[in-house]
Amino acid sequence: MTRLWIGVGLLLILLAGSIALWFGIVPFHEKLAEELDQAAVLAAEGDWAQAQKLAFTAQKRWQRHKDSIAAVADHEPIEQMHALFRELRLLSASQAGDFACVCVHLSETARAIGETQSLKWWGIL
């Protein structure tokens, strides 16, 4: 009977950890995606300095949290985000259209990472 309660306790700990993870990762990636979308719009409109500032602020936030996200998420999109952020650093003001495209790609990748960690009813089955 003691083993049963230990098992139930472990399952409850896993459930609580999953819910806490969901409340942390999903909003983080949504906010990151919104910032990158806004940077893409600014770059497309020609506000290069503001677009760069917003995109690189998002990159700093991503760099601070990527290791903890990598502990629980698939590594392929994380590596893709890393490569895309490096690509952003190489683009100049004359390539604002490319900058906007990379920001949109980063935004979609961030949303995808968040979605994979969200709770869905079909994930239970």
Short mmCIF file of C-alpha atoms in Angstrom, two decimals:
data_model
loop_
_atom_site.label_atom_id
_atom_site.label_comp_id
_atom_site.label_asym_id
_atom_site.label_seq_id
_atom_site.Cartn_x
_atom_site.Cartn_y
_atom_site.Cartn_z
CA MET A 1 0.00 0.00 0.00
CA THR A 2 2.92 2.32 0.70
CA ARG A 3 4.21 1.87 -2.86
CA LEU A 4 0.82 2.88 -4.21
CA TRP A 5 0.94 6.19 -2.33
CA ILE A 6 4.52 6.79 -3.40
CA GLY A 7 3.44 6.23 -7.01
CA VAL A 8 0.44 8.52 -6.65
CA GLY A 9 2.68 11.16 -5.06
CA LEU A 10 5.17 10.95 -7.93
CA LEU A 11 2.39 11.27 -10.49
CA LEU A 12 1.02 14.33 -8.70
CA ILE A 13 4.49 15.89 -8.65
CA LEU A 14 4.82 15.26 -12.39
CA LEU A 15 1.39 16.75 -13.04
CA ALA A 16 2.16 19.85 -10.96
CA GLY A 17 5.50 20.27 -12.72
CA SER A 18 3.88 19.97 -16.14
CA ILE A 19 1.25 22.56 -15.28
CA ALA A 20 3.89 24.94 -13.90
CA LEU A 21 5.95 24.43 -17.04
CA TRP A 22 2.93 25.20 -19.20
CA PHE A 23 2.26 28.44 -17.32
CA GLY A 24 5.89 29.48 -17.84
CA ILE A 25 6.84 28.37 -21.33
CA VAL A 26 3.68 29.15 -23.30
CA PRO A 27 3.32 32.82 -22.25
CA PHE A 28 7.07 33.38 -22.65
CA HIS A 29 6.99 32.19 -26.26
CA GLU A 30 3.81 34.09 -27.07
CA LYS A 31 5.37 37.34 -25.84
CA LEU A 32 8.59 36.56 -27.72
CA ALA A 33 6.61 35.90 -30.91
CA GLU A 34 4.69 39.16 -30.54
CA GLU A 35 7.92 41.13 -30.11
CA LEU A 36 9.42 39.52 -33.20
CA ASP A 37 6.25 40.16 -35.22
CA GLN A 38 6.39 43.79 -34.19
CA ALA A 39 10.08 43.96 -35.16
CA ALA A 40 9.17 42.54 -38.59
CA VAL A 41 6.49 45.19 -39.07
CA LEU A 42 8.88 47.96 -38.04
CA ALA A 43 11.55 46.68 -40.42
CA ALA A 44 9.06 46.48 -43.28
CA GLU A 45 7.94 50.05 -42.56
CA GLY A 46 11.55 51.27 -42.64
CA ASP A 47 12.08 51.93 -38.92
CA TRP A 48 15.37 50.05 -38.92
CA ALA A 49 16.74 51.23 -35.58
CA GLN A 50 13.59 50.39 -33.64
CA ALA A 51 13.22 47.03 -35.43
CA GLN A 52 16.79 46.08 -34.57
CA LYS A 53 16.39 47.18 -30.97
CA LEU A 54 13.21 45.14 -30.51
CA ALA A 55 14.59 42.03 -32.23
CA PHE A 56 17.83 42.07 -30.26
CA THR A 57 15.96 42.64 -27.00
CA ALA A 58 13.95 39.52 -27.84
CA GLN A 59 17.19 37.70 -28.58
CA LYS A 60 18.61 38.62 -25.17
CA ARG A 61 15.46 37.33 -23.46
CA TRP A 62 15.71 34.13 -25.50
CA GLN A 63 19.39 33.67 -24.60
CA ARG A 64 18.62 34.02 -20.88
CA HIS A 65 15.96 31.28 -20.95
CA LYS A 66 16.99 28.92 -23.75
CA ASP A 67 18.90 26.49 -21.52
CA SER A 68 15.94 25.89 -19.22
CA ILE A 69 13.63 25.54 -22.24
CA ALA A 70 16.05 23.09 -23.85
CA ALA A 71 15.71 20.85 -20.80
CA VAL A 72 12.08 20.15 -21.64
CA ALA A 73 11.57 20.98 -25.33
CA ASP A 74 12.64 19.47 -28.63
CA HIS A 75 16.13 20.68 -29.58
CA GLU A 76 15.58 21.07 -33.32
CA PRO A 77 13.44 24.24 -33.13
CA ILE A 78 15.73 25.61 -30.42
CA GLU A 79 18.74 25.18 -32.70
CA GLN A 80 16.73 26.73 -35.52
CA MET A 81 15.97 29.78 -33.36
CA HIS A 82 19.66 30.08 -32.50
CA ALA A 83 20.63 29.99 -36.18
CA LEU A 84 17.97 32.53 -37.16
CA PHE A 85 19.05 34.95 -34.43
CA ARG A 86 22.63 34.66 -35.71
CA GLU A 87 21.35 35.39 -39.22
CA LEU A 88 19.65 38.56 -37.95
CA ARG A 89 23.03 39.86 -36.77
CA LEU A 90 24.38 39.68 -40.33
CA LEU A 91 21.63 41.73 -41.98
CA SER A 92 22.04 45.44 -42.63
CA ALA A 93 19.59 48.30 -43.12
CA SER A 94 19.59 47.72 -46.88
CA GLN A 95 18.24 44.23 -46.22
CA ALA A 96 15.22 45.30 -44.15
CA GLY A 97 12.92 42.99 -46.11
CA ASP A 98 15.11 40.00 -45.30
CA PHE A 99 15.26 41.13 -41.67
CA ALA A 100 11.46 41.20 -41.55
CA CYS A 101 11.24 37.71 -43.08
CA VAL A 102 13.70 36.28 -40.56
CA CYS A 103 11.77 37.93 -37.71
CA VAL A 104 8.53 36.34 -38.94
CA HIS A 105 10.26 32.95 -39.20
CA LEU A 106 11.58 33.37 -35.65
CA SER A 107 8.12 34.33 -34.46
CA GLU A 108 6.53 31.22 -35.95
CA THR A 109 9.25 29.01 -34.51
CA ALA A 110 8.76 30.53 -31.06
CA ARG A 111 5.01 29.93 -31.30
CA ALA A 112 5.65 26.34 -32.35
CA ILE A 113 7.87 25.71 -29.33
CA GLY A 114 5.19 27.15 -27.06
CA GLU A 115 2.47 25.05 -28.66
CA THR A 116 4.40 21.83 -28.20
CA GLN A 117 4.54 22.50 -24.46
CA SER A 118 0.89 23.49 -24.05
CA LEU A 119 -1.74 21.20 -22.61
CA LYS A 120 -4.16 19.85 -25.17
CA TRP A 121 -6.83 17.26 -24.66
CA TRP A 122 -5.51 15.15 -27.54
CA GLY A 123 -2.11 15.01 -25.83
CA ILE A 124 -3.66 12.97 -23.03
CA LEU A 125 -4.88 10.19 -25.31
#
